[in-house]
Short mmCIF file of C-alpha atoms and ligand atoms in Angstrom, two decimals:
data_model
loop_
_atom_site.label_atom_id
_atom_site.label_comp_id
_atom_site.label_asym_id
_atom_site.label_seq_id
_atom_site.Cartn_x
_atom_site.Cartn_y
_atom_site.Cartn_z
CA MET A 97 94.08 290.01 45.06
CA TRP A 98 94.63 288.35 48.36
CA LEU A 99 91.87 286.47 50.16
CA PRO A 100 91.06 289.19 52.84
CA GLU A 101 90.78 291.78 50.06
CA TYR A 102 88.45 289.44 48.02
CA ARG A 103 86.33 288.87 51.05
CA LEU A 104 86.05 292.58 51.74
CA ALA A 105 85.28 293.55 48.09
CA LEU A 106 82.80 290.65 47.88
CA ALA A 107 81.00 291.86 51.00
CA VAL A 108 80.61 295.56 49.64
CA TRP A 109 79.33 294.15 46.20
CA THR A 110 76.73 291.76 48.15
CA ALA A 111 75.60 294.96 50.10
CA LEU A 112 75.20 296.97 46.99
CA ALA A 113 72.43 294.50 45.60
CA PRO A 114 69.56 295.59 47.89
CA VAL A 115 70.67 299.18 47.44
CA ALA A 116 70.22 298.72 43.52
CA PHE A 117 66.84 296.89 44.60
CA VAL A 118 65.37 299.96 46.38
CA VAL A 119 66.72 302.52 43.96
CA LEU A 120 65.33 300.46 40.94
CA MET A 121 61.81 300.02 42.78
CA LEU A 122 61.71 303.67 43.49
CA GLY A 123 61.28 303.87 39.72
CA VAL A 124 64.48 306.00 39.23
CA GLN A 125 64.25 306.84 35.45
CA ALA A 126 67.62 305.87 34.39
CA PRO A 127 68.51 305.42 30.65
CA ASN A 128 67.39 302.21 29.53
CA TYR A 129 66.93 299.52 26.83
CA GLY A 130 64.16 297.79 24.99
CA ARG A 131 60.68 299.34 25.13
CA PHE A 132 61.83 301.79 27.71
CA PHE A 133 64.53 303.34 25.58
CA SER A 134 63.96 306.48 23.48
CA ASN A 135 67.30 308.06 22.44
CA GLN A 136 65.83 311.65 23.42
CA PRO A 137 68.02 313.47 24.35
CA ARG A 138 70.50 311.69 21.80
CA GLU A 139 73.48 309.82 23.62
CA TRP A 140 76.58 310.02 21.56
CA PHE A 141 77.02 306.37 21.92
CA ALA A 142 73.78 304.04 21.57
CA PRO A 143 74.70 301.00 19.77
CA ARG A 144 72.42 298.59 18.12
CA SER A 145 70.63 296.32 20.66
CA ASP A 146 72.31 293.11 19.50
CA VAL A 147 75.75 294.68 19.44
CA ALA A 148 74.97 296.19 23.04
CA TRP A 149 73.96 292.59 24.33
CA LEU A 150 77.24 291.29 23.04
CA ILE A 151 79.31 294.11 24.58
CA MET A 152 77.45 293.89 27.88
CA GLU A 153 77.61 289.94 28.26
CA SER A 154 80.83 289.03 26.54
CA PRO A 155 83.10 289.81 29.75
CA ASN A 156 81.39 286.72 31.28
CA LEU A 157 82.92 284.64 28.36
CA VAL A 158 86.27 286.41 28.30
CA GLY A 159 86.54 285.86 32.17
CA ALA A 160 85.73 282.15 31.99
CA VAL A 161 88.45 281.66 29.52
CA MET A 162 90.91 283.87 31.58
CA CYS A 163 90.04 281.69 34.76
CA LEU A 164 90.28 278.44 32.85
CA TYR A 165 93.62 279.47 31.59
CA TRP A 166 94.71 280.23 35.20
CA CYS A 167 93.53 276.88 36.29
CA ALA A 168 95.23 275.17 33.41
CA ALA A 169 98.71 276.85 34.60
CA ARG A 170 98.33 276.43 38.29
CA ALA A 171 95.92 273.40 38.34
CA GLU A 172 95.44 274.17 42.27
CA ASN A 173 93.38 276.74 44.36
CA THR A 174 94.56 279.14 46.94
CA HIS A 175 94.63 276.39 49.52
CA GLY A 176 97.14 274.46 47.34
CA ARG A 177 94.66 271.79 46.62
CA PRO A 178 93.75 270.60 43.12
CA VAL A 179 90.61 272.29 41.40
CA ARG A 180 87.76 269.65 41.65
CA ALA A 181 85.71 268.64 38.99
CA GLU A 182 82.37 270.06 40.63
CA SER A 183 84.15 273.71 40.22
CA TYR A 184 84.54 272.89 36.50
CA VAL A 185 80.77 271.78 36.29
CA LEU A 186 79.66 275.06 37.84
CA VAL A 187 81.80 277.02 35.48
CA ALA A 188 80.44 275.02 32.48
CA LEU A 189 76.97 276.07 33.59
CA PHE A 190 78.10 279.68 33.62
CA VAL A 191 79.79 279.37 30.21
CA VAL A 192 76.59 277.76 28.60
CA HIS A 193 74.28 280.50 30.04
CA TYR A 194 76.51 283.12 28.50
CA VAL A 195 76.98 281.53 25.20
CA ASN A 196 73.42 281.77 24.77
CA ARG A 197 73.12 285.29 26.35
CA ALA A 198 76.07 286.80 24.74
CA LEU A 199 76.27 285.22 21.27
CA ILE A 200 73.06 283.25 20.28
CA TYR A 201 70.33 285.57 21.84
CA PRO A 202 71.57 288.72 20.13
CA LEU A 203 71.95 287.02 16.77
CA ARG A 204 68.20 285.79 16.93
CA MET A 205 66.76 289.07 18.16
CA LYS A 206 63.97 290.61 16.25
CA ASN A 207 63.53 294.28 17.03
CA GLY A 208 63.96 296.40 13.93
CA GLN A 209 67.67 296.99 14.89
CA LYS A 210 66.43 299.23 17.71
CA ARG A 211 69.16 300.88 19.68
CA THR A 212 70.18 300.62 23.39
CA SER A 213 71.39 303.44 25.74
CA GLY A 214 75.30 303.57 25.89
CA PHE A 215 75.06 304.45 29.44
CA VAL A 216 73.31 301.01 30.21
CA THR A 217 75.56 299.30 27.87
CA CYS A 218 78.71 300.45 29.60
CA ILE A 219 77.32 300.20 33.14
CA SER A 220 76.13 296.49 32.38
CA CYS A 221 79.40 295.59 30.90
CA VAL A 222 81.24 296.91 33.99
CA PHE A 223 78.70 294.82 36.12
CA CYS A 224 79.39 291.64 34.17
CA CYS A 225 83.20 292.29 34.59
CA CYS A 226 82.88 292.48 38.41
CA ASN A 227 80.16 289.93 38.57
CA SER A 228 82.25 287.21 36.56
CA PHE A 229 85.29 287.78 38.35
CA PHE A 230 83.67 287.32 41.78
CA VAL A 231 81.67 284.21 40.78
CA LEU A 232 84.45 282.45 38.55
CA SER A 233 87.48 283.16 40.99
CA GLY A 234 85.19 282.23 43.95
CA ILE A 235 84.43 278.75 42.34
CA LEU A 236 87.80 278.13 41.17
CA LYS A 237 90.14 279.93 43.67
CA TYR A 238 89.09 281.72 46.67
CA ASP A 239 86.02 279.35 47.83
CA ALA A 240 86.78 276.33 45.69
CA ALA A 241 87.18 274.16 48.87
CA ARG A 242 83.61 275.19 49.65
CA VAL A 243 81.97 273.70 46.61
CA PRO A 244 79.97 270.68 47.57
CA ALA A 245 80.53 267.13 46.48
CA ALA A 246 78.55 266.18 43.36
CA SER A 247 76.60 263.49 45.26
CA SER A 248 75.41 266.09 47.93
CA VAL A 249 71.94 267.25 48.10
CA PRO A 250 72.58 270.95 47.35
CA PHE A 251 74.81 270.26 44.40
CA CYS A 252 72.23 267.89 42.67
CA GLY A 253 69.10 269.98 43.64
CA GLY A 254 70.79 273.19 42.45
CA LEU A 255 71.86 271.46 39.33
CA ALA A 256 68.22 270.65 38.67
CA LEU A 257 66.88 274.00 39.49
CA TRP A 258 69.51 275.43 37.13
CA CYS A 259 68.25 273.32 34.40
CA ILE A 260 64.78 274.19 34.96
CA GLY A 261 65.58 277.87 35.02
CA PHE A 262 67.68 277.80 32.05
CA LEU A 263 65.19 276.03 29.81
CA GLY A 264 62.36 278.04 31.14
CA ASN A 265 64.10 281.15 30.42
CA ILE A 266 65.02 280.09 26.82
CA HIS A 267 61.29 279.11 26.33
CA ALA A 268 59.99 282.34 27.55
CA ASP A 269 62.52 284.37 25.30
CA HIS A 270 61.47 282.08 22.41
CA VAL A 271 57.59 283.00 22.92
CA LEU A 272 58.46 286.52 22.89
CA ARG A 273 60.70 286.34 19.63
CA THR A 274 57.78 284.41 17.88
CA LEU A 275 55.44 287.28 18.50
CA ARG A 276 57.27 289.17 15.90
CA GLN A 277 57.07 288.06 12.11
CA HIS A 278 60.34 289.33 10.73
CA ALA A 279 63.97 290.99 11.89
CA ASN A 280 62.42 294.41 11.39
CA ASP A 281 59.20 294.08 13.12
CA ALA A 282 59.42 296.05 16.25
CA ALA A 283 55.51 295.85 17.30
CA TYR A 284 54.80 294.58 20.74
CA ARG A 285 51.94 292.00 21.16
CA ILE A 286 50.47 290.16 24.19
CA PRO A 287 52.38 286.87 24.75
CA TYR A 288 50.57 283.72 25.71
CA GLY A 289 51.37 280.10 26.77
CA GLY A 290 53.75 278.51 29.09
CA MET A 291 54.23 280.60 32.41
CA TYR A 292 52.88 283.79 30.31
CA ARG A 293 49.41 282.35 31.66
CA PHE A 294 50.44 283.42 35.22
CA VAL A 295 53.00 286.30 34.87
CA SER A 296 54.10 288.98 32.58
CA CYS A 297 57.84 288.00 32.69
CA PRO A 298 58.45 284.48 32.73
CA ASN A 299 61.78 285.04 31.43
CA TYR A 300 63.01 287.04 34.44
CA LEU A 301 61.39 284.52 36.66
CA PHE A 302 63.23 281.76 35.27
CA GLU A 303 66.44 283.77 35.36
CA ILE A 304 66.21 284.41 39.05
CA ILE A 305 65.41 280.58 39.36
CA GLU A 306 68.42 279.58 37.10
CA TRP A 307 70.89 281.49 39.22
CA SER A 308 69.32 280.58 42.54
CA GLY A 309 69.93 276.96 41.39
CA PHE A 310 73.48 277.67 40.69
CA ALA A 311 73.71 279.37 44.18
CA LEU A 312 72.30 276.33 45.57
CA ALA A 313 74.66 273.99 43.72
CA ALA A 314 77.68 276.05 44.67
CA TRP A 315 76.40 276.03 48.28
CA ARG A 316 78.85 277.93 50.50
CA VAL A 317 80.36 280.13 47.78
CA GLN A 318 79.23 283.53 48.64
CA ALA A 319 79.84 285.15 45.39
CA ALA A 320 77.14 282.80 43.73
CA TRP A 321 74.54 283.91 46.31
CA ALA A 322 75.45 287.47 45.60
CA PHE A 323 74.90 286.89 41.85
CA ALA A 324 71.55 285.31 42.51
CA LEU A 325 70.83 288.32 44.91
CA TRP A 326 71.79 290.78 42.10
CA THR A 327 69.62 289.04 39.55
CA THR A 328 66.58 289.39 41.74
CA ALA A 329 67.30 292.88 42.77
CA ASN A 330 67.57 293.77 39.07
CA LEU A 331 64.69 291.73 37.52
CA LEU A 332 62.00 292.14 40.02
CA PRO A 333 61.68 296.02 39.70
CA ARG A 334 62.12 295.69 35.81
CA ALA A 335 59.32 292.99 35.99
CA HIS A 336 57.21 295.46 37.77
CA ARG A 337 57.62 298.17 35.26
CA VAL A 338 57.14 295.77 32.33
CA HIS A 339 53.90 294.56 34.06
CA GLN A 340 52.57 298.32 34.48
CA TRP A 341 53.48 298.85 30.71
CA TYR A 342 51.37 295.93 29.63
CA MET A 343 48.57 297.17 31.59
CA SER A 344 48.56 300.45 30.28
CA GLU A 345 49.37 299.49 26.72
CA PHE A 346 46.70 296.80 26.30
CA ASP A 347 44.34 298.22 29.06
CA SER A 348 41.37 296.00 29.95
CA ALA A 349 42.21 293.26 27.72
CA TYR A 350 45.36 292.80 29.73
CA ALA A 351 43.95 293.25 33.15
CA ALA A 352 41.26 290.45 32.31
CA LEU A 353 44.23 287.94 32.15
CA ASN A 354 44.68 288.45 35.64
CA ARG A 355 48.70 288.00 35.58
CA ARG A 356 51.03 289.24 38.13
CA ALA A 357 54.50 290.70 37.32
CA CYS A 358 56.93 287.99 37.94
CA VAL A 359 55.98 285.44 40.68
CA PRO A 360 52.68 283.63 40.07
CA PHE A 361 49.95 284.77 42.42
CA ILE A 362 52.37 286.92 44.65
CA PHE A 363 54.24 289.52 42.78
N1 NAP B 118 70.72 288.37 34.99
C1 NAP B 118 70.35 289.45 34.85
O1 NAP B 118 70.45 290.31 35.64
C2 NAP B 118 69.52 289.82 33.46
C3 NAP B 118 69.26 291.12 33.21
C4 NAP B 118 68.73 291.54 32.16
C5 NAP B 118 67.94 290.60 31.33
N2 NAP B 118 68.41 289.37 31.59
C6 NAP B 118 67.81 288.35 30.61
O2 NAP B 118 68.10 288.76 29.24
C7 NAP B 118 66.85 288.41 28.51
C8 NAP B 118 66.30 289.60 27.87
O3 NAP B 118 65.88 290.61 28.85
P1 NAP B 118 65.11 291.91 28.42
O4 NAP B 118 64.94 292.74 29.68
O5 NAP B 118 65.57 292.45 27.18
O6 NAP B 118 63.53 291.29 28.07
P2 NAP B 118 62.45 291.93 27.33
O7 NAP B 118 62.28 293.24 27.50
O8 NAP B 118 61.24 290.82 27.68
O9 NAP B 118 62.70 291.67 25.65
C9 NAP B 118 63.33 290.45 25.26
C10 NAP B 118 63.15 290.49 23.72
O10 NAP B 118 61.63 290.27 23.42
C11 NAP B 118 61.08 291.43 22.76
N3 NAP B 118 59.83 291.66 23.30
C12 NAP B 118 59.50 291.82 24.54
N4 NAP B 118 58.36 292.07 24.85
C13 NAP B 118 57.70 291.86 23.61
C14 NAP B 118 56.23 291.87 23.28
N5 NAP B 118 55.24 292.13 24.14
N6 NAP B 118 56.06 291.75 21.97
C15 NAP B 118 57.17 291.41 21.18
N7 NAP B 118 58.34 291.44 21.37
C16 NAP B 118 58.59 291.66 22.76
C17 NAP B 118 62.16 292.65 23.00
O11 NAP B 118 62.08 293.74 22.06
P3 NAP B 118 62.36 295.01 22.16
O12 NAP B 118 64.07 295.02 22.52
O13 NAP B 118 62.03 295.83 20.99
O14 NAP B 118 61.81 295.61 23.52
C18 NAP B 118 63.47 291.96 23.19
O15 NAP B 118 63.78 291.78 21.74
C19 NAP B 118 65.76 287.86 29.54
O16 NAP B 118 65.98 286.37 29.40
C20 NAP B 118 66.27 288.13 30.90
O17 NAP B 118 66.02 287.24 31.75
C21 NAP B 118 68.99 289.05 32.64
#
């Protein structure tokens, strides 16, 4: 893809994120996963949740391998300059996140081998293909010259924010996992501790922080900001729905905890 085509496709991709946010906030009842998935009417393709996560998220790892192979072959971006170490650091952050999300997270899931909508699996897989293409090719090729120097404030600050988001997300997912006794336990309980004191979905909050930090570190790479925007557009409406679900499932016991959905004291 040539640079003008990349810019146009990325502009359309970025513009779709707020549209997705509005559609999801309006509560469109699309097929779903986790607590919101019931396979009625039956979908012909509804993989086990752990397999679904692998299918959905592995394009990010495949994309990273392909881009790094391309770099090894060319070792220069579209401007004919060598790819800098800062770009590789950003790719490493991306890979670390997706090694966890695509491989480790599904292996450790406890949900009684629950199934996930085939529609959601396919659409998320397509999303990850597009997103990994835009982000990785932006960092390594089209916008490689825009990645700031390692000593710059945005790069260091973004890296620190990414670390906070990554570790916080892992911790919040860990708290949920420990609510279940064994692999076939599919019951839902109230999570406590950490940021669960303040919000129902700290895993989503930290995921948003993580990709915002990534965008900050990439600074003028538009695809990284588009990814942070998409993550927010996707997770804020889901956090709202999960919060409503806790309120109706656990009733006054949950209301007394005085939590917000995703952003402490605000949302
Ligand atoms: N970047 C993005 O756009 C994006 C999009 C989606 C997800 N993610 C990330 O992927 C991870 C998982 O997302 P998710 O939407 O599946 O999160 P989730 O709905 O909170 O579920 C996470 C896991 O914890 C279990 N669980 C949730 N609440 C529970 C409770 N109250 N008691 C016992 N177990 C509970 C779920 O079981 P069940 O499967 O049985 O519900 C599931 O196995 C998160 O870290 C999220 O940030 C990122």
